[in-house]
Amino acid sequence: MLVTSSIDELRSWLRERRSGRRIGFVPTMGALHDGHMALVEKAQDLSDDVVMSIFVNPTQFGPKEDLSRYPRPIEEDLRRCREAGVAAVFTPQPADMYLDEQLFGFTIAKLADYLCGPSRPGHFEGVVQVVNKLFNIVEPDIAVFGQKDFQQFRILERMVEEFNHGVQMVMHPTVRESDGLAMSSRNRYLSAEERGIASRIHQTLVELETDLRSNPHVQPALAAARDKLQQAGFKIDYIYVVSNHDLQPLETAEGNCVAACAVYLGTTRLIDNRIIDMPATESV
Ligand code: AMP
């Protein structure tokens, strides 16, 4: 397995490897769990050689977020990659990725207007900036991302289309712990007590779907979900039902929708979502 922090070394490895072989790519911030490894397996199914990047990208963290304490167990991560048959791991440092001064930037219309966009100003611009760079470096045939970061997927999918990256974007379903909690590198911040409560997020989204199926009006269903989350001890950042297509909030759940929330347990921010296929309204 190639392990390198050098863009040039990765590029020359890819040049030699590439002839006729499909490159699959799984970008991550490390602290790997079974969710990340499921993306690797999916990428292996769809390509010949899988490249993973492990990079805690500073430009997607806000000034008050957890950049400095984000877990970085690199040796353990590399062991998991070796065992899984990853062909190359790209482990750059910020100085390998960024010049001292950035003269260019991205703005994102519409797709970042709701959900995590307003609560994490600059976050998706940082994600787009780094994935744009990573796609230019790796030039993958396919890239696999998790449904857990659903808004990120929609934004990157649009970036690929709008900037002609020619990468096939694949979304893998969220991998969960046995009690339903979405796996996340941030789950390790939770105390034992918080971990006991955390599975209520998924449960609440499942119940939200049941409520919408009996009454598709979104507001009463969201009010019930908010109550449940608050009673369980969460501080709610947001909870929405949006269109799966353009991520705009819906008043009535119809067609392909996504229920998504971000909540705090103590200082830990957790996100989850659930894709809900409702019947389309009949046009009369
Ligand atoms: P991260 O390391 O958190 O930036 O995540 C890297 C990739 O793994 C992203 O595409 C995430 O959506 C995906 N991912 C994270 N957690 C999960 C999960 N529980 N199930 C599936 N994919 C996940």
mmCIF file of C-alpha atoms and ligand atoms in Angstrom:
data_model
loop_
_atom_site.group_PDB
_atom_site.id
_atom_site.type_symbol
_atom_site.label_atom_id
_atom_site.label_comp_id
_atom_site.label_asym_id
_atom_site.label_seq_id
_atom_site.Cartn_x
_atom_site.Cartn_y
_atom_site.Cartn_z
ATOM 1 C CA MET A 1 0.000 0.000 0.000
ATOM 2 C CA LEU A 2 1.391 3.395 -0.970
ATOM 3 C CA VAL A 3 1.274 5.893 1.890
ATOM 4 C CA THR A 4 2.300 9.389 0.917
ATOM 5 C CA SER A 5 1.755 13.010 1.852
ATOM 6 C CA SER A 6 3.280 14.186 -1.422
ATOM 7 C CA ILE A 7 1.023 15.259 -4.291
ATOM 8 C CA ASP A 8 3.832 14.579 -6.820
ATOM 9 C CA GLU A 9 4.491 11.077 -5.501
ATOM 10 C CA LEU A 10 0.782 10.217 -5.557
ATOM 11 C CA ARG A 11 0.470 11.588 -9.096
ATOM 12 C CA SER A 12 3.391 9.548 -10.431
ATOM 13 C CA TRP A 13 2.052 6.398 -8.693
ATOM 14 C CA LEU A 14 -1.350 7.057 -10.286
ATOM 15 C CA ARG A 15 0.240 7.641 -13.729
ATOM 16 C CA GLU A 16 1.961 4.241 -13.601
ATOM 17 C CA ARG A 17 -1.041 2.431 -12.121
ATOM 18 C CA ARG A 18 -3.727 3.972 -14.209
ATOM 19 C CA SER A 19 -3.406 2.422 -17.679
ATOM 20 C CA GLY A 20 -6.790 0.827 -18.273
ATOM 21 C CA ARG A 21 -7.560 0.595 -14.558
ATOM 22 C CA ARG A 22 -10.443 2.386 -12.877
ATOM 23 C CA ILE A 23 -9.503 4.442 -9.845
ATOM 24 C CA GLY A 24 -12.009 4.607 -6.984
ATOM 25 C CA PHE A 25 -11.628 7.365 -4.401
ATOM 26 C CA VAL A 26 -12.814 7.678 -0.797
ATOM 27 C CA PRO A 27 -12.004 11.060 0.783
ATOM 28 C CA THR A 28 -12.053 11.065 4.595
ATOM 29 C CA MET A 29 -10.807 12.957 7.624
ATOM 30 C CA GLY A 30 -9.586 9.715 9.216
ATOM 31 C CA ALA A 31 -10.473 8.266 12.639
ATOM 32 C CA LEU A 32 -11.842 5.478 10.485
ATOM 33 C CA HIS A 33 -14.874 3.431 11.518
ATOM 34 C CA ASP A 34 -16.977 0.768 9.794
ATOM 35 C CA GLY A 35 -18.893 3.470 7.917
ATOM 36 C CA HIS A 36 -15.720 4.630 6.161
ATOM 37 C CA MET A 37 -14.707 1.023 5.463
ATOM 38 C CA ALA A 38 -18.116 0.314 3.865
ATOM 39 C CA LEU A 39 -17.352 3.136 1.415
ATOM 40 C CA VAL A 40 -14.019 1.454 0.639
ATOM 41 C CA GLU A 41 -15.773 -1.853 -0.085
ATOM 42 C CA LYS A 42 -18.266 -0.124 -2.341
ATOM 43 C CA ALA A 43 -15.426 1.648 -4.180
ATOM 44 C CA GLN A 44 -13.611 -1.690 -4.560
ATOM 45 C CA ASP A 45 -16.740 -3.208 -6.124
ATOM 46 C CA LEU A 46 -16.853 -0.393 -8.671
ATOM 47 C CA SER A 47 -13.161 0.099 -9.470
ATOM 48 C CA ASP A 48 -9.775 -1.659 -9.724
ATOM 49 C CA ASP A 49 -7.704 0.407 -7.279
ATOM 50 C CA VAL A 50 -9.009 2.378 -4.330
ATOM 51 C CA VAL A 51 -7.280 5.539 -3.141
ATOM 52 C CA MET A 52 -8.264 6.962 0.242
ATOM 53 C CA SER A 53 -7.340 10.421 1.435
ATOM 54 C CA ILE A 54 -7.016 11.163 5.134
ATOM 55 C CA PHE A 55 -6.953 14.910 5.623
ATOM 56 C CA VAL A 56 -8.479 16.951 8.423
ATOM 57 C CA ASN A 57 -9.206 19.928 6.228
ATOM 58 C CA PRO A 58 -8.831 23.167 8.224
ATOM 59 C CA THR A 59 -10.844 25.276 5.768
ATOM 60 C CA GLN A 60 -14.076 23.425 6.530
ATOM 61 C CA PHE A 61 -13.901 24.080 10.290
ATOM 62 C CA GLY A 62 -15.254 27.265 11.858
ATOM 63 C CA PRO A 63 -13.156 29.170 14.424
ATOM 64 C CA LYS A 64 -15.131 27.664 17.342
ATOM 65 C CA GLU A 65 -15.281 24.123 15.963
ATOM 66 C CA ASP A 66 -13.291 21.016 16.882
ATOM 67 C CA LEU A 67 -10.336 21.230 14.426
ATOM 68 C CA SER A 68 -7.622 21.014 17.088
ATOM 69 C CA ARG A 69 -9.236 18.165 19.033
ATOM 70 C CA TYR A 70 -10.405 16.185 15.977
ATOM 71 C CA PRO A 71 -9.091 12.593 16.488
ATOM 72 C CA ARG A 72 -6.059 11.638 14.362
ATOM 73 C CA PRO A 73 -5.196 7.950 15.046
ATOM 74 C CA ILE A 74 -3.142 7.638 11.861
ATOM 75 C CA GLU A 75 -1.358 4.319 12.594
ATOM 76 C CA GLU A 76 -4.655 2.588 13.397
ATOM 77 C CA ASP A 77 -6.228 4.122 10.265
ATOM 78 C CA LEU A 78 -3.368 2.855 8.056
ATOM 79 C CA ARG A 79 -3.720 -0.620 9.586
ATOM 80 C CA ARG A 80 -7.425 -0.679 8.690
ATOM 81 C CA CYS A 81 -6.645 0.490 5.151
ATOM 82 C CA ARG A 82 -3.958 -2.209 4.696
ATOM 83 C CA GLU A 83 -6.328 -4.904 5.966
ATOM 84 C CA ALA A 84 -9.071 -3.689 3.637
ATOM 85 C CA GLY A 85 -6.795 -3.774 0.566
ATOM 86 C CA VAL A 86 -6.723 -0.017 -0.073
ATOM 87 C CA ALA A 87 -4.110 0.566 -2.801
ATOM 88 C CA ALA A 88 -2.922 4.035 -1.750
ATOM 89 C CA VAL A 89 -3.513 6.402 1.152
ATOM 90 C CA PHE A 90 -2.902 10.112 0.637
ATOM 91 C CA THR A 91 -2.093 11.798 3.953
ATOM 92 C CA PRO A 92 -1.231 15.413 3.195
ATOM 93 C CA GLN A 93 -0.627 18.131 5.761
ATOM 94 C CA PRO A 94 -2.309 21.536 5.314
ATOM 95 C CA ALA A 95 0.948 22.939 3.870
ATOM 96 C CA ASP A 96 0.903 20.236 1.159
ATOM 97 C CA MET A 97 -2.610 21.286 0.137
ATOM 98 C CA TYR A 98 -2.721 25.061 0.562
ATOM 99 C CA LEU A 99 -0.612 28.033 -0.439
ATOM 100 C CA ASP A 100 -0.040 30.658 2.271
ATOM 101 C CA GLU A 101 -2.646 32.893 0.718
ATOM 102 C CA GLN A 102 -5.803 31.768 -1.098
ATOM 103 C CA LEU A 103 -6.781 34.112 -3.928
ATOM 104 C CA PHE A 104 -9.741 32.067 -5.132
ATOM 105 C CA GLY A 105 -12.829 30.773 -3.405
ATOM 106 C CA PHE A 106 -16.185 29.132 -4.007
ATOM 107 C CA THR A 107 -19.662 30.408 -3.256
ATOM 108 C CA ILE A 108 -22.583 28.036 -3.141
ATOM 109 C CA ALA A 109 -26.102 29.167 -3.961
ATOM 110 C CA LYS A 110 -29.296 27.445 -2.860
ATOM 111 C CA LEU A 111 -27.946 24.036 -1.780
ATOM 112 C CA ALA A 112 -26.261 25.528 1.308
ATOM 113 C CA ASP A 113 -29.181 27.792 2.302
ATOM 114 C CA TYR A 114 -30.672 25.398 4.880
ATOM 115 C CA LEU A 115 -29.611 22.473 7.092
ATOM 116 C CA CYS A 116 -25.899 22.700 8.029
ATOM 117 C CA GLY A 117 -25.251 25.710 5.750
ATOM 118 C CA PRO A 118 -26.445 28.498 8.082
ATOM 119 C CA SER A 119 -25.104 26.839 11.272
ATOM 120 C CA ARG A 120 -21.646 26.265 9.828
ATOM 121 C CA PRO A 121 -20.783 29.361 7.788
ATOM 122 C CA GLY A 122 -17.982 28.593 5.317
ATOM 123 C CA HIS A 123 -18.130 24.843 5.975
ATOM 124 C CA PHE A 124 -19.396 23.700 2.591
ATOM 125 C CA GLU A 125 -17.230 26.247 0.784
ATOM 126 C CA GLY A 126 -14.255 24.583 2.517
ATOM 127 C CA VAL A 127 -15.518 21.108 1.603
ATOM 128 C CA VAL A 128 -15.959 22.097 -2.043
ATOM 129 C CA GLN A 129 -12.511 23.730 -2.074
ATOM 130 C CA VAL A 130 -10.753 20.640 -0.740
ATOM 131 C CA VAL A 131 -12.690 18.032 -2.722
ATOM 132 C CA ASN A 132 -12.178 20.076 -5.881
ATOM 133 C CA LYS A 133 -8.423 19.970 -5.189
ATOM 134 C CA LEU A 134 -8.494 16.265 -4.289
ATOM 135 C CA PHE A 135 -10.393 15.422 -7.482
ATOM 136 C CA ASN A 136 -7.815 17.387 -9.511
ATOM 137 C CA ILE A 137 -4.978 15.502 -7.792
ATOM 138 C CA VAL A 138 -6.429 11.969 -7.888
ATOM 139 C CA GLU A 139 -8.595 12.274 -11.029
ATOM 140 C CA PRO A 140 -10.721 9.320 -9.907
ATOM 141 C CA ASP A 141 -13.216 7.503 -12.115
ATOM 142 C CA ILE A 142 -15.616 7.105 -9.206
ATOM 143 C CA ALA A 143 -15.849 8.606 -5.727
ATOM 144 C CA VAL A 144 -17.883 7.181 -2.862
ATOM 145 C CA PHE A 145 -19.416 9.350 -0.129
ATOM 146 C CA GLY A 146 -21.774 8.573 2.748
ATOM 147 C CA GLN A 147 -25.461 9.421 2.989
ATOM 148 C CA LYS A 148 -24.734 10.518 6.547
ATOM 149 C CA ASP A 149 -23.429 13.797 5.079
ATOM 150 C CA PHE A 150 -26.348 14.085 2.742
ATOM 151 C CA GLN A 151 -26.135 17.823 2.043
ATOM 152 C CA GLN A 152 -22.401 17.462 1.370
ATOM 153 C CA PHE A 153 -23.182 14.769 -1.212
ATOM 154 C CA ARG A 154 -25.753 16.906 -3.040
ATOM 155 C CA ILE A 155 -23.376 19.900 -3.085
ATOM 156 C CA LEU A 156 -20.418 17.844 -4.358
ATOM 157 C CA GLU A 157 -22.576 16.104 -6.938
ATOM 158 C CA ARG A 158 -23.537 19.517 -8.276
ATOM 159 C CA MET A 159 -19.894 20.686 -8.160
ATOM 160 C CA VAL A 160 -18.882 17.698 -10.295
ATOM 161 C CA GLU A 161 -21.582 18.532 -12.819
ATOM 162 C CA GLU A 162 -21.018 22.279 -12.846
ATOM 163 C CA PHE A 163 -17.202 22.049 -13.046
ATOM 164 C CA ASN A 164 -17.101 19.018 -15.379
ATOM 165 C CA HIS A 165 -15.021 16.799 -13.123
ATOM 166 C CA GLY A 166 -16.136 13.682 -14.940
ATOM 167 C CA VAL A 167 -16.238 11.695 -11.685
ATOM 168 C CA GLN A 168 -19.036 9.197 -11.068
ATOM 169 C CA MET A 169 -20.487 10.121 -7.666
ATOM 170 C CA VAL A 170 -21.765 7.230 -5.559
ATOM 171 C CA MET A 171 -23.725 7.612 -2.314
ATOM 172 C CA HIS A 172 -23.493 4.783 0.225
ATOM 173 C CA PRO A 173 -26.245 4.397 2.872
ATOM 174 C CA THR A 174 -25.427 5.435 6.437
ATOM 175 C CA VAL A 175 -23.790 2.662 8.462
ATOM 176 C CA ARG A 176 -25.199 2.473 12.002
ATOM 177 C CA GLU A 177 -24.355 1.053 15.400
ATOM 178 C CA SER A 178 -26.665 -1.761 16.556
ATOM 179 C CA ASP A 179 -28.930 0.714 18.388
ATOM 180 C CA GLY A 180 -29.311 2.874 15.276
ATOM 181 C CA LEU A 181 -26.799 5.641 16.054
ATOM 182 C CA ALA A 182 -25.073 6.730 12.826
ATOM 183 C CA MET A 183 -21.376 5.883 13.046
ATOM 184 C CA SER A 184 -19.237 9.005 13.274
ATOM 185 C CA SER A 185 -15.677 9.873 14.205
ATOM 186 C CA ARG A 186 -17.247 12.372 16.623
ATOM 187 C CA ASN A 187 -19.121 9.649 18.575
ATOM 188 C CA ARG A 188 -15.925 9.107 20.537
ATOM 189 C CA TYR A 189 -16.460 12.527 22.162
ATOM 190 C CA LEU A 190 -19.646 11.201 23.866
ATOM 191 C CA SER A 191 -19.682 10.255 27.548
ATOM 192 C CA ALA A 192 -21.262 6.882 28.450
ATOM 193 C CA GLU A 193 -24.442 8.675 29.473
ATOM 194 C CA GLU A 194 -24.578 10.723 26.266
ATOM 195 C CA ARG A 195 -23.890 7.605 24.192
ATOM 196 C CA GLY A 196 -26.952 5.989 25.816
ATOM 197 C CA ILE A 197 -29.159 8.883 24.694
ATOM 198 C CA ALA A 198 -27.650 9.323 21.224
ATOM 199 C CA SER A 199 -29.645 6.540 19.543
ATOM 200 C CA ARG A 200 -32.789 8.656 20.073
ATOM 201 C CA ILE A 201 -31.787 10.741 17.042
ATOM 202 C CA HIS A 202 -32.338 7.882 14.603
ATOM 203 C CA GLN A 203 -35.440 6.710 16.462
ATOM 204 C CA THR A 204 -36.949 10.188 16.248
ATOM 205 C CA LEU A 205 -36.336 10.352 12.483
ATOM 206 C CA VAL A 206 -37.942 6.914 12.043
ATOM 207 C CA GLU A 207 -40.975 8.101 14.036
ATOM 208 C CA LEU A 208 -41.035 11.344 12.034
ATOM 209 C CA GLU A 209 -41.408 9.248 8.881
ATOM 210 C CA THR A 210 -44.308 7.301 10.450
ATOM 211 C CA ASP A 211 -46.004 10.590 11.408
ATOM 212 C CA LEU A 212 -45.592 12.010 7.892
ATOM 213 C CA ARG A 213 -47.086 8.893 6.356
ATOM 214 C CA SER A 214 -50.253 9.383 8.407
ATOM 215 C CA ASN A 215 -50.273 13.194 7.919
ATOM 216 C CA PRO A 216 -47.922 14.701 5.325
ATOM 217 C CA HIS A 217 -48.091 18.207 6.849
ATOM 218 C CA VAL A 218 -44.545 18.841 7.946
ATOM 219 C CA GLN A 219 -44.999 21.377 10.781
ATOM 220 C CA PRO A 220 -46.902 19.169 13.284
ATOM 221 C CA ALA A 221 -44.577 16.246 12.601
ATOM 222 C CA LEU A 222 -41.516 18.454 13.160
ATOM 223 C CA ALA A 223 -43.015 19.896 16.353
ATOM 224 C CA ALA A 224 -43.469 16.366 17.740
ATOM 225 C CA ALA A 225 -39.906 15.434 16.753
ATOM 226 C CA ARG A 226 -38.494 18.585 18.376
ATOM 227 C CA ASP A 227 -40.342 17.781 21.612
ATOM 228 C CA LYS A 228 -38.961 14.249 21.695
ATOM 229 C CA LEU A 229 -35.391 15.380 21.056
ATOM 230 C CA GLN A 230 -35.540 18.109 23.683
ATOM 231 C CA GLN A 231 -37.059 15.772 26.252
ATOM 232 C CA ALA A 232 -34.300 13.250 25.586
ATOM 233 C CA GLY A 233 -31.739 15.963 26.441
ATOM 234 C CA PHE A 234 -30.611 17.249 23.052
ATOM 235 C CA LYS A 235 -30.177 20.890 22.112
ATOM 236 C CA ILE A 236 -31.546 21.209 18.597
ATOM 237 C CA ASP A 237 -29.512 23.016 15.966
ATOM 238 C CA TYR A 238 -32.051 22.307 13.215
ATOM 239 C CA ILE A 239 -34.553 19.753 12.047
ATOM 240 C CA TYR A 240 -36.115 19.983 8.589
ATOM 241 C CA VAL A 241 -37.921 17.997 5.971
ATOM 242 C CA VAL A 242 -36.460 19.046 2.621
ATOM 243 C CA SER A 243 -36.775 18.030 -0.983
ATOM 244 C CA ASN A 244 -34.170 15.395 -1.839
ATOM 245 C CA HIS A 245 -33.603 17.192 -5.094
ATOM 246 C CA ASP A 246 -32.820 20.825 -4.194
ATOM 247 C CA LEU A 247 -32.704 20.688 -0.364
ATOM 248 C CA GLN A 248 -35.418 23.325 0.049
ATOM 249 C CA PRO A 249 -37.740 22.922 3.095
ATOM 250 C CA LEU A 250 -41.153 21.416 2.409
ATOM 251 C CA GLU A 251 -44.516 22.306 3.941
ATOM 252 C CA THR A 252 -46.024 19.036 2.789
ATOM 253 C CA ALA A 253 -44.001 15.849 2.462
ATOM 254 C CA GLU A 254 -44.401 14.577 -1.065
ATOM 255 C CA GLY A 255 -42.202 12.737 -3.547
ATOM 256 C CA ASN A 256 -38.596 12.088 -2.571
ATOM 257 C CA CYS A 257 -37.912 13.891 0.733
ATOM 258 C CA VAL A 258 -35.191 13.908 3.353
ATOM 259 C CA ALA A 259 -35.718 14.457 7.062
ATOM 260 C CA ALA A 260 -32.474 15.784 8.508
ATOM 261 C CA CYS A 261 -31.319 17.142 11.830
ATOM 262 C CA ALA A 262 -28.311 18.390 13.733
ATOM 263 C CA VAL A 263 -28.343 18.286 17.519
ATOM 264 C CA TYR A 264 -25.951 18.914 20.371
ATOM 265 C CA LEU A 265 -25.324 16.492 23.212
ATOM 266 C CA GLY A 266 -23.182 18.528 25.569
ATOM 267 C CA THR A 267 -20.586 20.068 23.245
ATOM 268 C CA THR A 268 -20.781 17.314 20.621
ATOM 269 C CA ARG A 269 -22.694 18.099 17.457
ATOM 270 C CA LEU A 270 -24.299 15.082 15.775
ATOM 271 C CA ILE A 271 -26.127 14.918 12.441
ATOM 272 C CA ASP A 272 -28.385 12.324 10.890
ATOM 273 C CA ASN A 273 -30.961 12.058 8.144
ATOM 274 C CA ARG A 274 -33.529 9.729 6.646
ATOM 275 C CA ILE A 275 -34.599 9.535 3.032
ATOM 276 C CA ILE A 276 -38.390 9.277 2.862
ATOM 277 C CA ASP A 277 -40.121 8.318 -0.353
ATOM 278 C CA MET A 278 -43.623 9.734 -0.139
ATOM 279 C CA PRO A 279 -46.228 9.290 -2.841
ATOM 280 C CA ALA A 280 -46.143 12.190 -5.315
ATOM 281 C CA THR A 281 -49.244 14.387 -5.132
ATOM 282 C CA GLU A 282 -51.645 13.615 -7.925
ATOM 283 C CA SER A 283 -52.163 16.442 -10.354
ATOM 284 C CA VAL A 284 -55.843 16.963 -10.890
HETATM 285 P P1 AMP B 1 -15.518 12.123 7.386
HETATM 286 O O1 AMP B 1 -14.263 11.384 7.692
HETATM 287 O O2 AMP B 1 -16.445 12.257 8.542
HETATM 288 O O3 AMP B 1 -15.276 13.414 6.644
HETATM 289 O O4 AMP B 1 -16.316 11.203 6.364
HETATM 290 C C1 AMP B 1 -15.717 10.721 5.203
HETATM 291 C C2 AMP B 1 -16.767 10.027 4.377
HETATM 292 O O5 AMP B 1 -17.337 8.962 5.125
HETATM 293 C C3 AMP B 1 -17.926 10.949 3.972
HETATM 294 O O6 AMP B 1 -18.335 10.625 2.659
HETATM 295 C C4 AMP B 1 -18.981 10.589 4.978
HETATM 296 O O7 AMP B 1 -20.294 10.838 4.528
HETATM 297 C C5 AMP B 1 -18.744 9.102 5.123
HETATM 298 N N1 AMP B 1 -19.309 8.595 6.374
HETATM 299 C C6 AMP B 1 -19.106 9.059 7.625
HETATM 300 N N2 AMP B 1 -19.841 8.374 8.526
HETATM 301 C C7 AMP B 1 -20.529 7.435 7.806
HETATM 302 C C8 AMP B 1 -21.489 6.437 8.148
HETATM 303 N N3 AMP B 1 -21.866 6.213 9.396
HETATM 304 N N4 AMP B 1 -21.990 5.664 7.145
HETATM 305 C C9 AMP B 1 -21.617 5.872 5.860
HETATM 306 N N5 AMP B 1 -20.726 6.811 5.478
HETATM 307 C C10 AMP B 1 -20.194 7.585 6.432
#
